[in-house]
Amino acid sequence: MKDFLTVDLGVPEDHIRCLVSTQPSARSIGTASHLAGRLADTYSRYIGRWSNETSLSQEQHADDAANSPTRTNIIEALLSLSVDPRILHGDNIIIYFSGHGSSYFCADYYTDEIESTGCIEAICPVDRAPRNSFRGSIPDISDRELNTILAEIFRTKGHHITCILDCCYSSSVTRYPDGQSYRVRSARPLPPVSVEDMFDTAHRRLKGLKNYHRIHDGDWSPDMTSHVVLAACQETEHAKEHERENGCNGIFTQALIEALKSDRLKAGSTYRDLIDTLRIPASTAQVPVVAGRHMNERLWYKV
């Protein structure tokens, strides 16, 4: 994804930063465009890929520790976009997450019959851990917390926010009849009590935001005016990845880049058109999703 943003889309190198990553000393991303035309006047953000199995070694520099995809670093990196003076109102902001996700039942937290239906989806920071007798938990980052942060970025920088999520929320490794294995980008949920921990941790950090809606509330609903989200799969499906010589590559990410480089999209193509043109192998059984009030606008909000 980082090479595509720079080499193919033409985003200037100094306009792209790796906010958090498992790669030591990751700073900027490498640069030019095909479909969307040059985005030289945009300011994009790329979040590097991480795995819940990656940990920091003592030998790594403190500088790298500051960029490790811990819960605190992820949240602070995202919130920093809302106050970064280099990002002007109306600039494009592209947030890309490739990693593990998980899911929690609402019934683990809510007792009301209506409020307890459904699930709370989450992404998994590298330092996630359940609470024990020695310390409190480091919970996952719920979809409610992410949406609240995106709404804050929208409030200060405008709605030109594209959020790309190559992850899913259930745990397994699937082998198909043709013998090809795909790894699933998921992690098992932490204990049920972690739902409360997720909400409490998010509330403490975000309650001071101007338009904050209490994350614990049973009637909480996402703000879908703030961004367009491109997701790897539907709620009941698994996001897969290929194991290759250069590491693991998400099926969704590869299909997304291939479509953006192809001639299947035209000058007026929208986010919905992009998702419709993706060529995902049928054997992966994953159907990408686009959502958000502005999903029928032109890609990268081009005028």
XYZ file of C-alpha atoms in Angstrom:
303
model
C 0.000 0.000 0.000
C 2.762 2.468 0.840
C 4.398 2.046 -2.586
C 1.045 2.532 -4.282
C 0.337 5.792 -2.455
C 3.663 7.243 -3.458
C 4.662 5.624 -6.744
C 1.225 5.310 -8.345
C -0.870 8.061 -6.778
C 1.915 10.602 -6.794
C 1.479 11.744 -3.214
C 4.622 13.704 -2.286
C 6.908 11.744 0.002
C 6.835 14.428 2.690
C 3.030 14.233 2.778
C 3.009 10.608 3.870
C 4.019 9.350 7.269
C 3.993 5.923 8.840
C 2.219 6.748 12.092
C 2.720 3.368 13.723
C 4.444 0.240 12.459
C 6.249 -2.911 13.518
C 9.113 -1.957 11.216
C 12.051 -0.397 13.110
C 12.781 3.220 12.250
C 9.865 3.451 9.812
C 9.457 7.093 8.901
C 8.249 8.109 5.484
C 7.002 5.966 2.726
C 8.985 5.983 -0.498
C 6.474 8.315 -4.439
C 3.660 9.110 -8.374
C -0.383 8.112 -10.356
C -2.605 6.160 -12.510
C -6.307 6.373 -11.931
C -6.899 9.189 -9.522
C -4.479 11.633 -11.087
C -1.804 13.325 -9.025
C -2.695 14.014 -5.411
C 0.156 16.456 -4.920
C -2.157 18.876 -3.109
C -3.381 16.342 -0.591
C -2.097 15.349 2.789
C -2.413 11.636 3.419
C -1.639 9.402 6.344
C -0.613 5.773 6.192
C -0.793 3.457 9.187
C 1.693 0.629 8.811
C 0.795 -3.032 9.041
C 1.133 -4.703 12.387
C 0.426 -8.066 13.992
C -0.754 -8.884 17.488
C 2.128 -11.350 17.618
C 4.813 -8.687 17.239
C 6.608 -7.337 20.305
C 9.373 -4.840 20.925
C 12.823 -6.065 21.885
C 14.890 -4.230 24.485
C 17.491 -3.457 21.841
C 15.154 -1.314 19.775
C 15.571 2.410 20.066
C 13.146 4.458 22.126
C 12.365 6.215 18.877
C 11.050 2.972 17.435
C 9.111 2.261 20.629
C 7.282 5.533 20.108
C 6.125 4.220 16.727
C 5.196 0.734 17.909
C 1.480 0.003 17.336
C 0.554 -0.045 21.007
C -2.900 1.028 22.056
C -1.720 4.406 23.289
C 0.404 5.099 20.215
C -2.416 4.216 17.816
C -4.941 6.460 19.562
C -2.559 9.387 19.954
C -1.363 9.105 16.346
C -4.920 9.251 15.045
C -5.952 12.107 17.321
C -2.882 14.059 16.225
C -4.364 14.325 12.734
C -7.163 16.521 14.082
C -4.734 19.162 15.341
C -1.864 18.899 12.846
C -1.427 22.432 11.430
C 0.061 21.015 8.214
C -3.279 19.411 7.360
C -5.693 22.006 6.032
C -9.472 21.791 6.153
C -10.612 19.861 3.072
C -7.316 18.030 2.520
C -7.471 14.315 1.786
C -6.606 12.041 4.695
C -6.114 8.341 3.938
C -5.939 6.045 6.964
C -4.896 2.466 6.218
C -5.017 -0.376 8.744
C -3.807 -3.856 7.938
C -3.737 -6.230 10.865
C -5.851 -8.204 13.289
C -9.390 -7.586 14.442
C -11.705 -9.154 16.988
C -15.357 -9.070 18.023
C -17.297 -8.959 21.294
C -20.938 -9.712 22.041
C -22.987 -6.739 23.237
C -24.668 -9.149 25.660
C -21.392 -9.322 27.597
C -21.959 -5.701 28.647
C -25.590 -4.709 28.166
C -28.530 -6.321 29.969
C -31.352 -4.619 28.070
C -32.833 -6.978 25.478
C -32.495 -4.520 22.600
C -29.102 -3.095 23.538
C -27.611 -6.557 24.076
C -28.087 -7.680 20.476
C -25.272 -7.596 17.956
C -21.516 -7.246 18.309
C -18.858 -4.666 19.039
C -16.025 -4.889 16.544
C -12.458 -3.973 17.405
C -8.911 -3.783 16.100
C -6.090 -5.321 18.110
C -3.091 -3.289 19.300
C 0.226 -5.053 19.686
C 0.167 -4.807 23.496
C -3.420 -6.044 24.069
C -3.732 -7.975 27.313
C -6.486 -9.014 29.750
C -6.597 -7.670 33.277
C -5.153 -9.803 36.059
C -4.324 -9.541 39.751
C -1.136 -7.605 38.997
C -2.334 -4.972 36.521
C -5.285 -3.658 34.615
C -6.056 -4.676 31.068
C -4.877 -3.152 27.812
C -8.074 -3.538 25.805
C -8.650 -3.651 22.080
C -9.796 -0.512 20.245
C -13.530 -0.681 19.601
C -15.305 0.523 16.488
C -17.009 3.108 18.698
C -13.693 4.576 19.762
C -12.400 4.671 16.189
C -15.589 6.306 14.932
C -15.422 8.934 17.656
C -11.856 9.801 16.656
C -12.770 9.973 12.961
C -15.641 12.305 13.861
C -13.178 14.584 15.653
C -10.824 14.633 12.652
C -13.862 15.449 10.495
C -14.827 18.325 12.815
C -11.473 20.055 12.416
C -10.293 18.933 8.958
C -13.426 18.147 6.927
C -14.954 14.933 5.590
C -12.333 14.055 2.959
C -11.323 11.032 5.022
C -10.872 7.577 3.493
C -10.437 4.735 5.972
C -9.171 1.427 4.527
C -9.458 -1.598 6.828
C -7.877 -4.907 5.845
C -8.852 -6.983 8.871
C -11.713 -9.075 10.250
C -13.244 -10.032 13.542
C -13.297 -13.830 13.970
C -10.613 -16.425 14.526
C -9.567 -19.400 12.380
C -7.365 -20.509 9.517
C -9.301 -21.766 6.510
C -8.119 -24.367 4.035
C -10.049 -24.650 0.792
C -10.683 -27.739 -1.388
C -8.035 -26.690 -3.901
C -5.454 -27.095 -1.156
C -4.567 -23.423 -0.953
C -4.303 -21.986 2.554
C -5.199 -18.440 3.489
C -4.327 -16.929 6.820
C -7.124 -15.048 8.533
C -6.484 -11.565 9.894
C -8.117 -12.005 13.274
C -7.431 -12.577 16.943
C -9.471 -14.204 19.659
C -11.364 -11.704 21.811
C -10.116 -10.926 25.285
C -12.352 -11.996 28.232
C -15.925 -10.583 28.228
C -15.034 -8.073 30.946
C -12.825 -6.407 28.327
C -15.895 -4.753 26.790
C -16.201 -2.622 29.912
C -12.460 -1.965 29.847
C -12.627 -0.893 26.183
C -15.418 1.564 26.927
C -13.845 2.925 30.119
C -10.431 3.441 28.514
C -11.943 5.193 25.504
C -14.200 7.360 27.664
C -11.317 8.602 29.805
C -9.327 9.684 26.743
C -12.102 11.040 24.530
C -14.664 12.557 26.917
C -13.159 16.017 26.469
C -13.806 16.128 22.709
C -16.275 18.809 21.681
C -18.991 16.578 20.170
C -18.318 13.497 22.279
C -21.197 11.019 22.670
C -20.690 8.714 25.641
C -19.345 5.437 24.249
C -21.043 3.325 26.937
C -24.559 4.414 25.945
C -26.860 1.725 24.609
C -28.233 4.127 21.990
C -24.769 5.008 20.672
C -24.661 5.163 16.864
C -21.769 5.804 14.452
C -21.291 9.063 12.595
C -21.144 7.937 8.970
C -20.938 11.491 7.610
C -17.334 11.899 8.711
C -15.590 9.432 6.390
C -15.846 6.681 3.790
C -14.707 3.246 4.902
C -13.467 0.519 2.564
C -13.489 -2.792 4.432
C -12.059 -6.166 3.467
C -15.143 -8.247 4.196
C -18.642 -8.329 5.591
C -19.395 -8.790 9.277
C -19.756 -12.581 9.140
C -16.752 -13.191 6.861
C -12.988 -13.513 7.217
C -10.339 -11.241 5.696
C -7.616 -13.443 4.226
C -3.957 -12.956 3.431
C -1.391 -14.726 1.232
C 1.905 -15.953 2.634
C 4.617 -14.826 0.211
C 8.389 -14.477 0.143
C 8.191 -10.841 1.195
C 5.732 -11.560 4.007
C 1.960 -11.683 4.225
C -0.139 -9.675 1.789
C -3.818 -9.007 2.344
C -6.097 -10.309 -0.409
C -8.195 -7.145 -0.119
C -5.227 -4.776 -0.226
C -3.784 -6.482 -3.300
C -7.158 -6.394 -5.087
C -7.611 -2.744 -4.167
C -4.247 -1.714 -5.578
C -4.780 -3.812 -8.713
C -8.144 -2.138 -9.357
C -6.781 1.359 -8.806
C -3.973 0.687 -11.286
C -6.293 -0.848 -13.878
C -8.326 0.790 -16.640
C -11.608 -0.454 -15.143
C -12.067 2.826 -13.303
C -12.694 6.111 -15.072
C -12.220 9.767 -14.214
C -15.644 9.976 -12.562
C -15.489 6.685 -10.659
C -16.768 6.678 -7.090
C -15.850 4.736 -3.970
C -18.774 2.412 -4.668
C -17.473 1.862 -8.212
C -14.067 0.959 -6.789
C -15.490 -1.762 -4.547
C -17.637 -3.104 -7.391
C -14.575 -3.526 -9.634
C -12.446 -5.473 -7.143
C -11.458 -8.948 -8.276
C -11.368 -11.073 -5.131
C -10.730 -14.823 -5.679
C -13.998 -16.706 -5.142
C -12.164 -19.244 -2.984
C -11.547 -16.612 -0.298
C -15.291 -16.191 0.322
C -14.904 -12.558 1.337
C -16.968 -9.684 -0.054
C -15.506 -6.176 0.404
C -17.747 -3.429 1.762
C -18.007 0.333 1.300
C -19.920 2.534 3.732
C -20.381 6.198 4.536
C -22.634 9.019 3.379
C -20.062 10.129 0.803
C -19.413 6.716 -0.783
C -21.001 7.884 -4.046
C -18.582 10.784 -4.382
C -15.633 10.594 -6.774
C -12.533 8.814 -5.564
C -10.348 10.987 -3.357
C -13.168 13.575 -3.496
C -11.882 14.953 -6.776
C -13.915 17.866 -8.143
